[in-house]
Coordinates of N, CA and C in Angstrom, one line a residue:
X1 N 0.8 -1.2 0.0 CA 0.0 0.0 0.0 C 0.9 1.3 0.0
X2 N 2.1 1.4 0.6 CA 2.8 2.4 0.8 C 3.2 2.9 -0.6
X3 N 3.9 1.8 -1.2 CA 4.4 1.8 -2.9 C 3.4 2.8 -3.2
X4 N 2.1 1.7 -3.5 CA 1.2 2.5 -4.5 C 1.0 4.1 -4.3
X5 N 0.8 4.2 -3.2 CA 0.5 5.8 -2.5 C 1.8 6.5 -3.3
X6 N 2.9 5.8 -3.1 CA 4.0 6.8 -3.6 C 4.2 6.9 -4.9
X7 N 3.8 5.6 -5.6 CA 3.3 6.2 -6.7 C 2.4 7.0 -7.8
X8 N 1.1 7.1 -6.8 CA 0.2 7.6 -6.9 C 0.9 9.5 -6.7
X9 N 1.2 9.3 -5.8 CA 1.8 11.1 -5.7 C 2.7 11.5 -6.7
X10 N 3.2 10.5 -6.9 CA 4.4 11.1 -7.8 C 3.9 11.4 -9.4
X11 N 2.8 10.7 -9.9 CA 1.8 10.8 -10.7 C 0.9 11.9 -10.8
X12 N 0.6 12.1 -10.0 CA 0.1 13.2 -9.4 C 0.5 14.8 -9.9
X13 N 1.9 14.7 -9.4 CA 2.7 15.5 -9.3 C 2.9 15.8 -11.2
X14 N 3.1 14.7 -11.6 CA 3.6 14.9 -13.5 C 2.4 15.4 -13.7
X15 N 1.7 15.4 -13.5 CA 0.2 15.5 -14.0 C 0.0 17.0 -13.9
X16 N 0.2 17.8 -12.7 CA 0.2 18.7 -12.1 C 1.3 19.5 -13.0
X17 N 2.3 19.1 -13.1 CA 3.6 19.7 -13.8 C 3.2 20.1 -15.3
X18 N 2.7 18.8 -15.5 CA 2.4 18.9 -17.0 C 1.0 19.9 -17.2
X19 N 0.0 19.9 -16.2 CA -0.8 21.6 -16.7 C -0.1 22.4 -16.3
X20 N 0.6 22.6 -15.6 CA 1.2 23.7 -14.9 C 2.1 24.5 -16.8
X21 N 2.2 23.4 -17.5 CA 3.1 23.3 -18.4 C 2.4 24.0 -20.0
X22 N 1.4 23.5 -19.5 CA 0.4 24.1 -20.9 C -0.2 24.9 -20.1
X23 N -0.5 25.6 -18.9 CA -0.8 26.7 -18.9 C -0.1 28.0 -19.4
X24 N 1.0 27.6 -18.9 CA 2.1 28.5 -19.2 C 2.4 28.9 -21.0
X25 N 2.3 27.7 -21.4 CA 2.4 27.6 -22.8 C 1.2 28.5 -23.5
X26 N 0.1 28.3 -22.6 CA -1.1 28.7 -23.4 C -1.2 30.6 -23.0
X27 N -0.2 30.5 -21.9 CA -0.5 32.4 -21.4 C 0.6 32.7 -22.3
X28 N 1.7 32.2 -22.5 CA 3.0 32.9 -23.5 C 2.1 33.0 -25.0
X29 N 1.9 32.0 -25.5 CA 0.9 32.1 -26.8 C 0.2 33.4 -26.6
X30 N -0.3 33.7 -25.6 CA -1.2 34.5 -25.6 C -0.8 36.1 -25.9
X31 N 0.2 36.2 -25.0 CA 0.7 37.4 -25.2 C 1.4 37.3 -26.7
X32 N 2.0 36.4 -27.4 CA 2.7 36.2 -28.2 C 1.6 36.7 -29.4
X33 N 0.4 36.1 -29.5 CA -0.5 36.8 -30.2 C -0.7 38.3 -30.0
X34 N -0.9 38.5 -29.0 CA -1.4 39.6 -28.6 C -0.8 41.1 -29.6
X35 N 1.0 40.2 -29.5 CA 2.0 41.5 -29.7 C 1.8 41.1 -31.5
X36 N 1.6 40.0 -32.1 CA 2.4 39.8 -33.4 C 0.4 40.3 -34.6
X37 N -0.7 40.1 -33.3 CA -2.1 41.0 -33.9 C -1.8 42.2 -34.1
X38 N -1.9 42.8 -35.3 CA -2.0 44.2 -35.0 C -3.7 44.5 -34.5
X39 N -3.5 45.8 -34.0 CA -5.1 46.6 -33.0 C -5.7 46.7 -34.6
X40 N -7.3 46.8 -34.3 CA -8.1 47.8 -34.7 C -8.3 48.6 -35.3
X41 N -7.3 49.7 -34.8 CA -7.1 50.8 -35.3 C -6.4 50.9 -36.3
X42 N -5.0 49.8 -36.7 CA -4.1 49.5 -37.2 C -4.4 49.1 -39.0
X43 N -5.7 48.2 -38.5 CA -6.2 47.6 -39.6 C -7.0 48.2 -40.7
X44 N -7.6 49.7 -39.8 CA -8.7 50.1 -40.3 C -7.9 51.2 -41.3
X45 N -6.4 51.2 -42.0 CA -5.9 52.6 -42.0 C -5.6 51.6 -43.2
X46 N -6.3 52.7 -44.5 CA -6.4 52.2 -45.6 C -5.1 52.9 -46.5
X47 N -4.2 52.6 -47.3 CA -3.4 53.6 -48.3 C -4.3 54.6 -49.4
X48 N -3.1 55.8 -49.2 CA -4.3 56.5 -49.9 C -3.0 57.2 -50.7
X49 N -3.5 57.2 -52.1 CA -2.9 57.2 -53.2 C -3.1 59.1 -53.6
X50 N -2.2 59.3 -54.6 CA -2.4 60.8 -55.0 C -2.4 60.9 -56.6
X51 N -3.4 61.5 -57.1 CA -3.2 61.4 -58.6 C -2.7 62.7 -58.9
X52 N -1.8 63.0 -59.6 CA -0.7 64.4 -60.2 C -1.9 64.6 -60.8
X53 N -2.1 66.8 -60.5 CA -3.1 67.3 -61.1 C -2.4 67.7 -62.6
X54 N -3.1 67.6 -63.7 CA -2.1 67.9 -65.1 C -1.8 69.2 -64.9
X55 N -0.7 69.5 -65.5 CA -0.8 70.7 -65.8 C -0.7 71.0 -67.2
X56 N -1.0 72.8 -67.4 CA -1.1 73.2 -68.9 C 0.1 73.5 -69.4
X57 N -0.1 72.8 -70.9 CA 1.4 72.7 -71.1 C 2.4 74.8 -71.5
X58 N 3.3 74.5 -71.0 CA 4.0 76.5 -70.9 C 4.0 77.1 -72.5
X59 N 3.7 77.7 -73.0 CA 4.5 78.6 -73.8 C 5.8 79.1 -74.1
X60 N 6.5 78.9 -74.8 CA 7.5 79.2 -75.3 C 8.1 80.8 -75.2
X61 N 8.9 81.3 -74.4 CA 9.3 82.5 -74.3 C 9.9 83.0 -75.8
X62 N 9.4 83.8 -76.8 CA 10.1 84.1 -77.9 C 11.3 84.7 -77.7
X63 N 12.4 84.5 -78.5 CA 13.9 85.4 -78.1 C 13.6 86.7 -78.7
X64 N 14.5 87.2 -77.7 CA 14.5 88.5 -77.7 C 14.7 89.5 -79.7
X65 N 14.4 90.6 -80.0 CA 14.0 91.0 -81.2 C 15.8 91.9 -81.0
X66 N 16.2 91.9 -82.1 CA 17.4 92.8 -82.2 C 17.2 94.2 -82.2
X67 N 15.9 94.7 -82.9 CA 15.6 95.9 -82.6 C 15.0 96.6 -81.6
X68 N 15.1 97.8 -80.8 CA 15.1 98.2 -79.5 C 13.2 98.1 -79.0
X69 N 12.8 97.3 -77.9 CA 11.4 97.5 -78.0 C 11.1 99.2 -78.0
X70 N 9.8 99.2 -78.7 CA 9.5 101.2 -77.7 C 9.8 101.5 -76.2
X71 N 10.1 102.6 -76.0 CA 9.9 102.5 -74.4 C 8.4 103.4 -74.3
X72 N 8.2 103.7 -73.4 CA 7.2 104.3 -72.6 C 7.0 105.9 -73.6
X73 N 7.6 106.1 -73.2 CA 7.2 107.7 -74.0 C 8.8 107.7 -74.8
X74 N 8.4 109.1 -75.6 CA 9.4 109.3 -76.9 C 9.2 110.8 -76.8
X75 N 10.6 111.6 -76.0 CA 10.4 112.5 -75.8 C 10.4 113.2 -77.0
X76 N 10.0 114.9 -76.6 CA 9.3 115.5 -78.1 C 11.0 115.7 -78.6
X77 N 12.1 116.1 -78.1 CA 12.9 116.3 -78.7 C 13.5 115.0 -80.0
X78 N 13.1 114.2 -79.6 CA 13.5 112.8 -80.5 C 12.6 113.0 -81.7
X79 N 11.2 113.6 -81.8 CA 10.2 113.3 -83.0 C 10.1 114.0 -83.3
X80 N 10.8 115.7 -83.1 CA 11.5 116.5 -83.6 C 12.3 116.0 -84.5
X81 N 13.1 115.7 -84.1 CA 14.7 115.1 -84.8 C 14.3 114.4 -86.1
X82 N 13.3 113.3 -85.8 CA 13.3 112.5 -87.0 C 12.1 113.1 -88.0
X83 N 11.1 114.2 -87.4 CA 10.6 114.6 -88.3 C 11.3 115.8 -89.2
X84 N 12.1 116.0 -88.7 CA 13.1 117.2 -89.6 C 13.6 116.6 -90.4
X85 N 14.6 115.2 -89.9 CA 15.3 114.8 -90.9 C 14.7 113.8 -92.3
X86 N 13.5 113.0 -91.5 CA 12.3 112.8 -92.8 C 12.0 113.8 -93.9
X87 N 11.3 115.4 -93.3 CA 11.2 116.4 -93.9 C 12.0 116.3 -95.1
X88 N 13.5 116.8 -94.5 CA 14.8 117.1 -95.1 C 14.8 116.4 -96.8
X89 N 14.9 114.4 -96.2 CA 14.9 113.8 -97.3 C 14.2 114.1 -98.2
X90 N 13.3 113.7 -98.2 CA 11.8 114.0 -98.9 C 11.8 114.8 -99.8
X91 N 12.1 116.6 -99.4 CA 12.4 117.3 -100.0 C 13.4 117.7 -100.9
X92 N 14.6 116.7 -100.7 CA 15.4 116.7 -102.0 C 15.2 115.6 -102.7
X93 N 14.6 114.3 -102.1 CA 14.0 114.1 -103.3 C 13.4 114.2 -103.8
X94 N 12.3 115.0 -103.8 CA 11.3 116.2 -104.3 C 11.6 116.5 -105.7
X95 N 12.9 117.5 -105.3 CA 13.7 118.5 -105.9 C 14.2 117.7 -107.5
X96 N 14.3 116.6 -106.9 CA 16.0 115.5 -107.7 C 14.8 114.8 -108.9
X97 N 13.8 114.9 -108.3 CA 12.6 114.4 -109.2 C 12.2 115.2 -110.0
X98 N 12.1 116.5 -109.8 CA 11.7 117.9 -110.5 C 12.7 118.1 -112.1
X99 N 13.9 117.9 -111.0 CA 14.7 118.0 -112.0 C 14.8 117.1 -113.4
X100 N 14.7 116.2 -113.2 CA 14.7 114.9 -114.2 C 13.3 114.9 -114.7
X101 N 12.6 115.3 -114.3 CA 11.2 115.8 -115.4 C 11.8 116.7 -116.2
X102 N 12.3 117.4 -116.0 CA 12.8 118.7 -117.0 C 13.6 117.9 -117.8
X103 N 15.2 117.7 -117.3 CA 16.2 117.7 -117.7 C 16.5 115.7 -118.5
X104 N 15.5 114.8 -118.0 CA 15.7 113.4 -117.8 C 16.3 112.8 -116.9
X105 N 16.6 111.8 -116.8 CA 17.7 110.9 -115.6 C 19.0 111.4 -115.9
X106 N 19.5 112.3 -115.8 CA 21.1 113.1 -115.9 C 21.5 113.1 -114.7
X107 N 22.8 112.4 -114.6 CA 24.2 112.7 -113.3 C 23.7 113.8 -112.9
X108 N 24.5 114.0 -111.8 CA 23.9 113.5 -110.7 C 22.9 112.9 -109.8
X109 N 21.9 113.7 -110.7 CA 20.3 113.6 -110.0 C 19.8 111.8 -110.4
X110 N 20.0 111.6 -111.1 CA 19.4 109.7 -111.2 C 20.5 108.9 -110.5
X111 N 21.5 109.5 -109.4 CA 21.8 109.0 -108.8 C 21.4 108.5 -107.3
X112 N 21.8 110.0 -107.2 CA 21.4 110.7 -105.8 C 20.0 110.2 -105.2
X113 N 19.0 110.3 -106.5 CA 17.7 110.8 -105.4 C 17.6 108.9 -105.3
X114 N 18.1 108.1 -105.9 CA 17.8 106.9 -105.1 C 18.3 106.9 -103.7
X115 N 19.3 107.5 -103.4 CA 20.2 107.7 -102.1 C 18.8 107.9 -101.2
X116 N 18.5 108.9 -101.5 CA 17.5 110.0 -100.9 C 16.2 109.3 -100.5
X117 N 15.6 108.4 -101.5 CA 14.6 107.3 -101.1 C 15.0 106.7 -100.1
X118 N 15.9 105.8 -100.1 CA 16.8 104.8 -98.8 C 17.1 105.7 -97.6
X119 N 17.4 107.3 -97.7 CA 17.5 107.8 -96.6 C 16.4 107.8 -95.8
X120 N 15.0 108.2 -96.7 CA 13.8 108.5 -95.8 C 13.5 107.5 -95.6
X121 N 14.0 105.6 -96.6 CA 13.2 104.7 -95.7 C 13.7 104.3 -94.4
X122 N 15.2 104.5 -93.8 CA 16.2 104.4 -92.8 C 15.3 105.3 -91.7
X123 N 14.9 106.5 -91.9 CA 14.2 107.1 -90.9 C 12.8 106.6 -91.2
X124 N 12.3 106.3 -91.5 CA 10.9 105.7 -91.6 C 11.1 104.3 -90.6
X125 N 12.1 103.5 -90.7 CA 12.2 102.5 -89.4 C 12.3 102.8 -88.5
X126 N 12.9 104.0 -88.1 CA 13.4 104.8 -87.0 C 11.6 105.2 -86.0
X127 N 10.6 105.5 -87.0 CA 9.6 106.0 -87.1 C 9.1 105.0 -86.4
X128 N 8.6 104.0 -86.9 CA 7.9 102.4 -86.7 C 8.9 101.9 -85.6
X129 N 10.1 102.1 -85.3 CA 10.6 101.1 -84.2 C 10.0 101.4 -82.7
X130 N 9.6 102.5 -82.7 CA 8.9 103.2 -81.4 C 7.5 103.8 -81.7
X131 N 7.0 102.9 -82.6 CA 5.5 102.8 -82.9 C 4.7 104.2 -82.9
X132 N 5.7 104.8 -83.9 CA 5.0 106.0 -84.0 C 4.5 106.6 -85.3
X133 N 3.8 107.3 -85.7 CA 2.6 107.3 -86.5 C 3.8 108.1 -87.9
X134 N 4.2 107.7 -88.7 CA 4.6 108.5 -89.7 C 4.3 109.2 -90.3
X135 N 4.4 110.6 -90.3 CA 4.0 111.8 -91.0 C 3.0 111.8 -93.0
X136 N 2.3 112.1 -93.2 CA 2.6 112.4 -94.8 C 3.4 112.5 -95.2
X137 N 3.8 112.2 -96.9 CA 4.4 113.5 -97.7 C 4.0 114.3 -98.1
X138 N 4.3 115.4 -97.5 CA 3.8 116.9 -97.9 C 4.6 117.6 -99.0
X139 N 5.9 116.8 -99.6 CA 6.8 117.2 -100.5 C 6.3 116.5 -102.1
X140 N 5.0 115.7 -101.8 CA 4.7 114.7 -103.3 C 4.6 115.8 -104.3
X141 N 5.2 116.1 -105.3 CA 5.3 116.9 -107.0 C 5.1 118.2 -106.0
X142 N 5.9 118.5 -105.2 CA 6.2 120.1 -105.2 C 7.7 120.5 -105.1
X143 N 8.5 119.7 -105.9 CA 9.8 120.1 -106.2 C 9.7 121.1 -107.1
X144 N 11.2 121.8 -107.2 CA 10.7 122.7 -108.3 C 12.4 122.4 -109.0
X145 N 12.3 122.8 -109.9 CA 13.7 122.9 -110.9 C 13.8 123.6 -111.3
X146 N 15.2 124.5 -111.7 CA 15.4 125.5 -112.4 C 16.0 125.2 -113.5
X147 N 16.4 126.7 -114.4 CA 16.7 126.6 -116.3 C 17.4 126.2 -116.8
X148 N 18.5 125.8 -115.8 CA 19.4 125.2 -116.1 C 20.0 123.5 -115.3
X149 N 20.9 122.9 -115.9 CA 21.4 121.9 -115.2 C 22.4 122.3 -114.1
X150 N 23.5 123.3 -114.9 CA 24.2 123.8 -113.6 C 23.7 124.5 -112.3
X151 N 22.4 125.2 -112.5 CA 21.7 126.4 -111.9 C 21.3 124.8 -110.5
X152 N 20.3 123.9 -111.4 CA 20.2 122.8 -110.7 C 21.4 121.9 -109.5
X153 N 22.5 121.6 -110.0 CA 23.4 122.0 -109.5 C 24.0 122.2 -107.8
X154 N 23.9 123.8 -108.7 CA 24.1 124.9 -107.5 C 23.4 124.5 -106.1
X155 N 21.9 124.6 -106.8 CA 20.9 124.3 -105.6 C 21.1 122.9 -105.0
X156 N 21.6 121.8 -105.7 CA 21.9 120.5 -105.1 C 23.0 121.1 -104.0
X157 N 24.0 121.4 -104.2 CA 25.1 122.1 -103.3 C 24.8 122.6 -101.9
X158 N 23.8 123.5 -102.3 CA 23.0 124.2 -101.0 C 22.4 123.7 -100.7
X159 N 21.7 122.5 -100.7 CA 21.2 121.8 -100.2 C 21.6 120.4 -99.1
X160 N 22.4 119.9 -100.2 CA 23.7 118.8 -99.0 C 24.1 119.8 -98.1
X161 N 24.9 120.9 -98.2 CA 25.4 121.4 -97.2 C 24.5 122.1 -95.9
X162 N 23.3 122.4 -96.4 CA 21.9 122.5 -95.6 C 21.9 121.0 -94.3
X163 N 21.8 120.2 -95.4 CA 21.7 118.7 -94.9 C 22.8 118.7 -93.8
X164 N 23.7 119.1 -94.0 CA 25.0 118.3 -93.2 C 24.7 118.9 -91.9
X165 N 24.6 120.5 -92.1 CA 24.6 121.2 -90.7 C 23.5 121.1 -90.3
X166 N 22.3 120.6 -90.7 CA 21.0 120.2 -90.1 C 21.0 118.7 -89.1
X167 N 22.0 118.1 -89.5 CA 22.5 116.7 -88.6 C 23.1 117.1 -87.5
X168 N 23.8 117.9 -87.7 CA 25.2 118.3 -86.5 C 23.7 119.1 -85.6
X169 N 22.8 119.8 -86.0 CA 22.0 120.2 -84.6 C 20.9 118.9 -83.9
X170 N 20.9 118.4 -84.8 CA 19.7 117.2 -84.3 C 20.2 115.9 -83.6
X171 N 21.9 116.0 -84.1 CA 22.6 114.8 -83.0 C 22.9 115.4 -81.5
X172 N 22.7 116.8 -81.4 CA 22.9 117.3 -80.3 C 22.1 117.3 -79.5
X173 N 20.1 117.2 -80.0 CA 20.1 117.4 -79.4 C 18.9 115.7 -78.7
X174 N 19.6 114.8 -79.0 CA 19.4 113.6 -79.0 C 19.8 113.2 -77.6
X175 N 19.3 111.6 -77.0 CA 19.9 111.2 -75.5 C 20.7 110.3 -75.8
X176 N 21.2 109.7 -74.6 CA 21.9 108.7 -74.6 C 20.7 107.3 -75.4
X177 N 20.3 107.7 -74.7 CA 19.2 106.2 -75.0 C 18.9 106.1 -76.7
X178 N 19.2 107.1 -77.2 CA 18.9 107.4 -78.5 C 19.9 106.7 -79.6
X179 N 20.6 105.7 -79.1 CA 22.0 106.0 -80.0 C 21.5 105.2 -81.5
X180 N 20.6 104.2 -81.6 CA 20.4 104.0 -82.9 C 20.0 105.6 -83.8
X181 N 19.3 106.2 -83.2 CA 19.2 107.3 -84.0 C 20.0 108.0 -84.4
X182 N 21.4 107.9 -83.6 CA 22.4 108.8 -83.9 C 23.2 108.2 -84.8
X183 N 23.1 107.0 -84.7 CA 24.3 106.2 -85.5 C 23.1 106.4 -87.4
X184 N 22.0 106.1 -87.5 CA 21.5 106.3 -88.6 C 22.1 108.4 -89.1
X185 N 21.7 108.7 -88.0 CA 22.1 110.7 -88.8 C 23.3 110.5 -89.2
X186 N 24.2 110.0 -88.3 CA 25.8 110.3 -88.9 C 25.9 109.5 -90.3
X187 N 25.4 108.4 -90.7 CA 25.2 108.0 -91.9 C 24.9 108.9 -93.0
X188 N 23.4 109.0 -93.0 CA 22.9 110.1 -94.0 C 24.3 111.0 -93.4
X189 N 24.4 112.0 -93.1 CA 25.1 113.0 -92.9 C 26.5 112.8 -93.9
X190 N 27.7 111.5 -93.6 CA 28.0 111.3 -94.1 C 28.4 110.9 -95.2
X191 N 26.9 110.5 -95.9 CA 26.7 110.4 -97.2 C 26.3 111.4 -98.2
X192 N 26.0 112.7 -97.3 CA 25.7 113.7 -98.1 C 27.3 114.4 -98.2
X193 N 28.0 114.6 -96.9 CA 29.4 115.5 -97.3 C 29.8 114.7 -98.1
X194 N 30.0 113.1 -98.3 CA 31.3 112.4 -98.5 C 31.2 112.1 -100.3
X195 N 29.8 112.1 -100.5 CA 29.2 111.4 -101.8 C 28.4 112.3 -102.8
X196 N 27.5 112.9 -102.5 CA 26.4 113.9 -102.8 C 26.8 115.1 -103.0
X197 N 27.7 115.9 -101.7 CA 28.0 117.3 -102.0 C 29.3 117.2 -103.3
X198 N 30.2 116.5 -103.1 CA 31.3 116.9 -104.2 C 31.0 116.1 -105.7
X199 N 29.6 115.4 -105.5 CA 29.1 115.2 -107.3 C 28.6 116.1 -107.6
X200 N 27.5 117.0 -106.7 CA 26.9 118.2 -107.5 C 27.9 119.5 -107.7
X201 N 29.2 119.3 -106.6 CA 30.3 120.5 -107.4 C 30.9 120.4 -108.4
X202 N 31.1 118.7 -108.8 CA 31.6 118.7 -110.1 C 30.6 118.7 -111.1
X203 N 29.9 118.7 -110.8 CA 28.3 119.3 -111.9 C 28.3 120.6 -112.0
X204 N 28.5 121.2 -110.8 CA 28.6 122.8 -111.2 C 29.8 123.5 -111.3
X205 N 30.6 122.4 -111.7 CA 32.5 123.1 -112.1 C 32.5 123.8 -111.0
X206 N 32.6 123.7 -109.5 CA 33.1 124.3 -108.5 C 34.3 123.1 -108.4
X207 N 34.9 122.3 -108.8 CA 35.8 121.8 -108.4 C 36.7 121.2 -109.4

């Protein structure tokens, strides 16, 4: 009887060991879930995506123009300047046309007054680059010509030299900001001393 008792206890005891063994087993599991579940909260947090709004496709910045934009205003001394020296042209070619109705396309004059067209169209850009309204011709068929070719001439003479000293006051009285303007006067100007005045003196045997 003693035996069995002791081994009844000792049976007992495994038995006891062994729940003791899966309880344990079953509370570690527990927490082991606990930590590797995510919560509730966790589950409920859906990804949320972003669709790129289009955009409109840009415009192309045009390159810049070589010639000067307008600026703002165009002081009066400037539209002075270019309406004198338009004037100026115009009226010798006027003159250079007058002439050659009388006389025909004769030296000097079927040279020159082509000059004289390309001068006024050089200020006529001058006109349009700062969007400004270009005057009439108030010189159309009121040239006048005289009796002679030399007489004609003469007046070509006084006239370039009119021209030259009419430059020298209108580059003065120009700005800085002005300089295409000045670089076109000294042209014409130069084309009248350098080219113009000493064909009509050899037309009028002054030289």
């Amino acid at each position: 009887m003693e035996i069995l008792t002791t081994h009844s206890t000792k049976s007992n005891k495994r038995v006891l060991h062994v729940a003791l063994a899966g309880t344990l087993a079953l509370a570690l599991g527990a927490c082991g879930g606990e930590q590797a579940t995510p919560s509730a909260a966790s589950s409920s947090i859906t990804a949320v995506t972003t669709t790129p709004t289009p955009t409109s496709p840009t415009t192309p910045t045009p390159p810049p123009t070589t010639t000067p934009p307008p600026t703002a205003t165009v002081s009066a001394e400037l539209i002075a300047a270019l309406n004198a020296s338009l004037d100026d042209e115009r009226k010798a070619e006027a003159t250079y046309v007058a002439v050659m109705d009388k006389f025909g396309p004769v030296a000097p004059f079927s040279n020159i007054i082509e000059a004289e067209r390309k001068h006024a169209a050089m200020v006529i850009d001058l006109f349009e680059d700062r969007k400004l309204d270009v005057p009439a011709n108030s010189w159309l068929g009121q040239g006048k010509a005289e009796e002679t070719l030399v007489a004609n001439c003469v007046v070509g003479i006084t006239a370039e030299e009119e021209n030259i000293e009419m430059y020298d006051r209108l580059i003065a009285t120009l700005s800085p900001d002005d300089e295409d303007v000045k670089q076109v006067f000294l042209a014409l100007q130069a084309a009248s001393r350098d080219k113009h005045l000493p064909a009509f003196k050899q037309c009028a045997g002054v030289i």
